[in-house]
Amino acid sequence: MILEVSLQTADDLIQFGAKLGGLLHGGETLELVGDIGAGKTTLTKGLARGLQIDDEVQSPTFTISRNYEAADGLRLAHYDFYRLPDAGIMKMELDEAIHDSHTITVIEWSDVVNNVLPTDVLQIVIQVQPDDSRKLTLKSSGEKSYRIVEKLR
């Protein structure tokens, strides 16, 4: 299933992320696709808000991964593989996060870990429009991600 959403401001992106975060229960994998500055981390900040995370979400570009404790025993694992030509041992950590039923896994720049990703991924493509708004294209590839997209309609 595919859903397209247009958002005008960074605050709209955070609010949409919060709505999406409120639908997550653990065990979901989200792949964020977009150019540098498209809003991937901004969307993740919204996800954190929806998951009732109090910590300030920061881009993991230089640290590769950041983990946040969420409400109800959940955890948000945020990965950014932009700087890695090969994920190396990070693939093992990512694989653990993906298979943890209490973890929501968010991945930016996933090309180097495509062989680790589960079959059920919610891919969110963020495109900057000429007026600086954002067009989000959400693509589900399995039962969990389909249910999420269905609830966002």
Coordinates of C-alpha atoms in Angstrom, one line a residue:
M1 CA 0.0 0.0 0.0
I2 CA 1.2 3.5 -0.8
L3 CA 0.2 6.7 0.9
E4 CA 1.3 10.2 -0.2
V5 CA 1.2 13.1 2.3
S6 CA 2.1 16.8 1.7
L7 CA 3.4 18.8 4.6
Q8 CA 4.1 22.5 4.6
T9 CA 6.5 23.1 7.6
A10 CA 9.0 21.4 9.8
D11 CA 6.4 21.6 12.6
D12 CA 4.0 19.7 10.3
L13 CA 6.6 17.0 9.8
I14 CA 7.1 16.7 13.6
Q15 CA 3.3 16.5 14.1
F16 CA 3.0 13.8 11.4
G17 CA 5.9 11.9 13.0
A18 CA 4.1 12.1 16.4
K19 CA 0.9 10.7 14.9
L20 CA 2.9 7.9 13.3
G21 CA 4.8 7.3 16.6
G22 CA 1.6 6.9 18.4
L23 CA 0.7 4.0 16.2
L24 CA 3.8 2.0 16.8
H25 CA 3.9 -0.9 19.3
G26 CA 7.4 -2.3 19.0
G27 CA 8.9 -4.6 16.4
E28 CA 8.4 -2.1 13.5
T29 CA 11.2 -1.1 11.1
L30 CA 11.1 2.2 9.3
E31 CA 13.4 3.1 6.4
L32 CA 13.7 6.9 5.9
V33 CA 14.8 7.9 2.4
G34 CA 15.7 11.4 1.3
D35 CA 18.4 13.8 0.5
I36 CA 20.5 15.5 3.1
G37 CA 18.3 18.1 4.8
A38 CA 15.1 16.5 3.6
G39 CA 13.8 16.1 7.2
K40 CA 14.6 12.5 8.2
T41 CA 15.8 13.4 11.7
T42 CA 13.0 16.0 12.0
L43 CA 10.5 13.2 11.3
T44 CA 12.3 11.0 13.9
K45 CA 11.9 13.8 16.5
G46 CA 8.2 13.6 15.9
L47 CA 8.2 9.8 16.2
A48 CA 9.9 10.2 19.5
R49 CA 7.2 12.7 20.6
G50 CA 4.6 10.1 19.7
L51 CA 6.4 7.5 21.6
Q52 CA 6.6 9.8 24.7
I53 CA 10.4 10.1 24.6
D54 CA 11.6 13.0 26.7
D55 CA 15.2 13.0 25.5
E56 CA 16.2 15.4 22.7
V57 CA 16.6 13.4 19.5
Q58 CA 19.8 14.1 17.6
S59 CA 21.0 13.0 14.2
P60 CA 23.1 9.8 14.5
T61 CA 25.2 10.8 11.4
F62 CA 28.5 10.8 13.3
T63 CA 27.6 8.3 16.0
I64 CA 25.9 5.9 13.6
S65 CA 23.2 4.9 16.2
R66 CA 21.3 6.5 19.0
N67 CA 18.9 4.7 21.4
Y68 CA 16.1 6.3 23.3
E69 CA 13.8 4.8 26.0
A70 CA 10.1 5.2 25.3
A71 CA 6.9 4.7 27.2
D72 CA 5.6 1.3 28.0
G73 CA 9.0 -0.4 27.9
L74 CA 9.6 0.5 24.3
R75 CA 12.8 1.7 22.8
L76 CA 13.6 3.7 19.7
A77 CA 16.8 2.7 17.8
H78 CA 17.8 5.4 15.3
Y79 CA 20.5 4.5 12.7
D80 CA 22.3 6.6 10.1
F81 CA 24.6 4.7 7.7
Y82 CA 25.5 7.8 5.6
R83 CA 29.2 7.8 6.5
L84 CA 29.7 4.0 6.2
P85 CA 30.7 2.3 2.9
D86 CA 30.2 -1.0 4.7
A87 CA 28.2 -1.5 7.9
G88 CA 30.5 -4.1 9.3
I89 CA 29.7 -5.1 12.8
M90 CA 26.9 -2.6 12.9
K91 CA 24.8 -5.1 10.9
M92 CA 24.8 -7.3 14.0
E93 CA 23.5 -4.6 16.2
L94 CA 20.9 -3.6 13.7
D95 CA 19.8 -7.2 13.3
E96 CA 19.3 -7.4 17.1
A97 CA 17.3 -4.2 17.1
I98 CA 15.1 -5.3 14.2
H99 CA 14.2 -8.6 15.9
D100 CA 13.5 -7.1 19.3
S101 CA 9.7 -6.9 19.8
H102 CA 10.1 -3.9 22.1
T103 CA 12.2 -1.8 19.7
I104 CA 11.1 0.6 16.9
T105 CA 14.0 0.7 14.4
V106 CA 14.5 3.8 12.2
I107 CA 17.1 3.6 9.5
E108 CA 18.5 6.4 7.4
W109 CA 20.8 5.7 4.4
S110 CA 20.0 1.9 4.5
D111 CA 21.8 0.9 1.3
V112 CA 24.7 -0.8 3.1
V113 CA 22.3 -2.9 5.3
N114 CA 19.6 -3.8 2.8
N115 CA 20.5 -7.5 3.2
V116 CA 19.7 -7.3 7.0
L117 CA 16.3 -5.5 6.6
P118 CA 13.2 -7.5 7.3
T119 CA 10.7 -8.1 4.5
D120 CA 8.1 -6.0 6.4
V121 CA 9.5 -2.4 6.3
L122 CA 7.6 0.9 6.3
Q123 CA 9.6 3.0 3.8
I124 CA 9.1 6.7 4.0
V125 CA 10.5 8.7 1.1
I126 CA 10.8 12.5 1.9
Q127 CA 11.1 14.8 -1.1
V128 CA 11.7 18.5 -0.8
Q129 CA 9.4 20.4 -3.1
P130 CA 10.2 23.7 -4.9
D131 CA 8.2 25.7 -2.3
D132 CA 10.3 24.0 0.5
S133 CA 7.3 21.9 1.6
R134 CA 7.7 18.1 1.9
K135 CA 6.1 15.3 0.0
L136 CA 6.1 12.0 1.9
T137 CA 5.5 8.7 0.2
L138 CA 4.9 5.9 2.6
K139 CA 5.2 2.3 1.2
S140 CA 4.3 -0.7 3.1
S141 CA 5.9 -4.1 2.4
G142 CA 4.2 -6.4 4.9
E143 CA 1.3 -6.9 7.3
K144 CA 2.6 -4.6 10.1
S145 CA 3.5 -1.7 7.8
Y146 CA 0.3 -2.1 5.9
R147 CA -1.7 -1.7 9.1
I148 CA 0.2 1.5 10.0
V149 CA -0.4 3.0 6.6
E150 CA -4.1 2.0 6.7
K151 CA -4.5 3.8 10.1
L152 CA -2.8 7.0 8.7
R153 CA -5.3 7.2 5.8

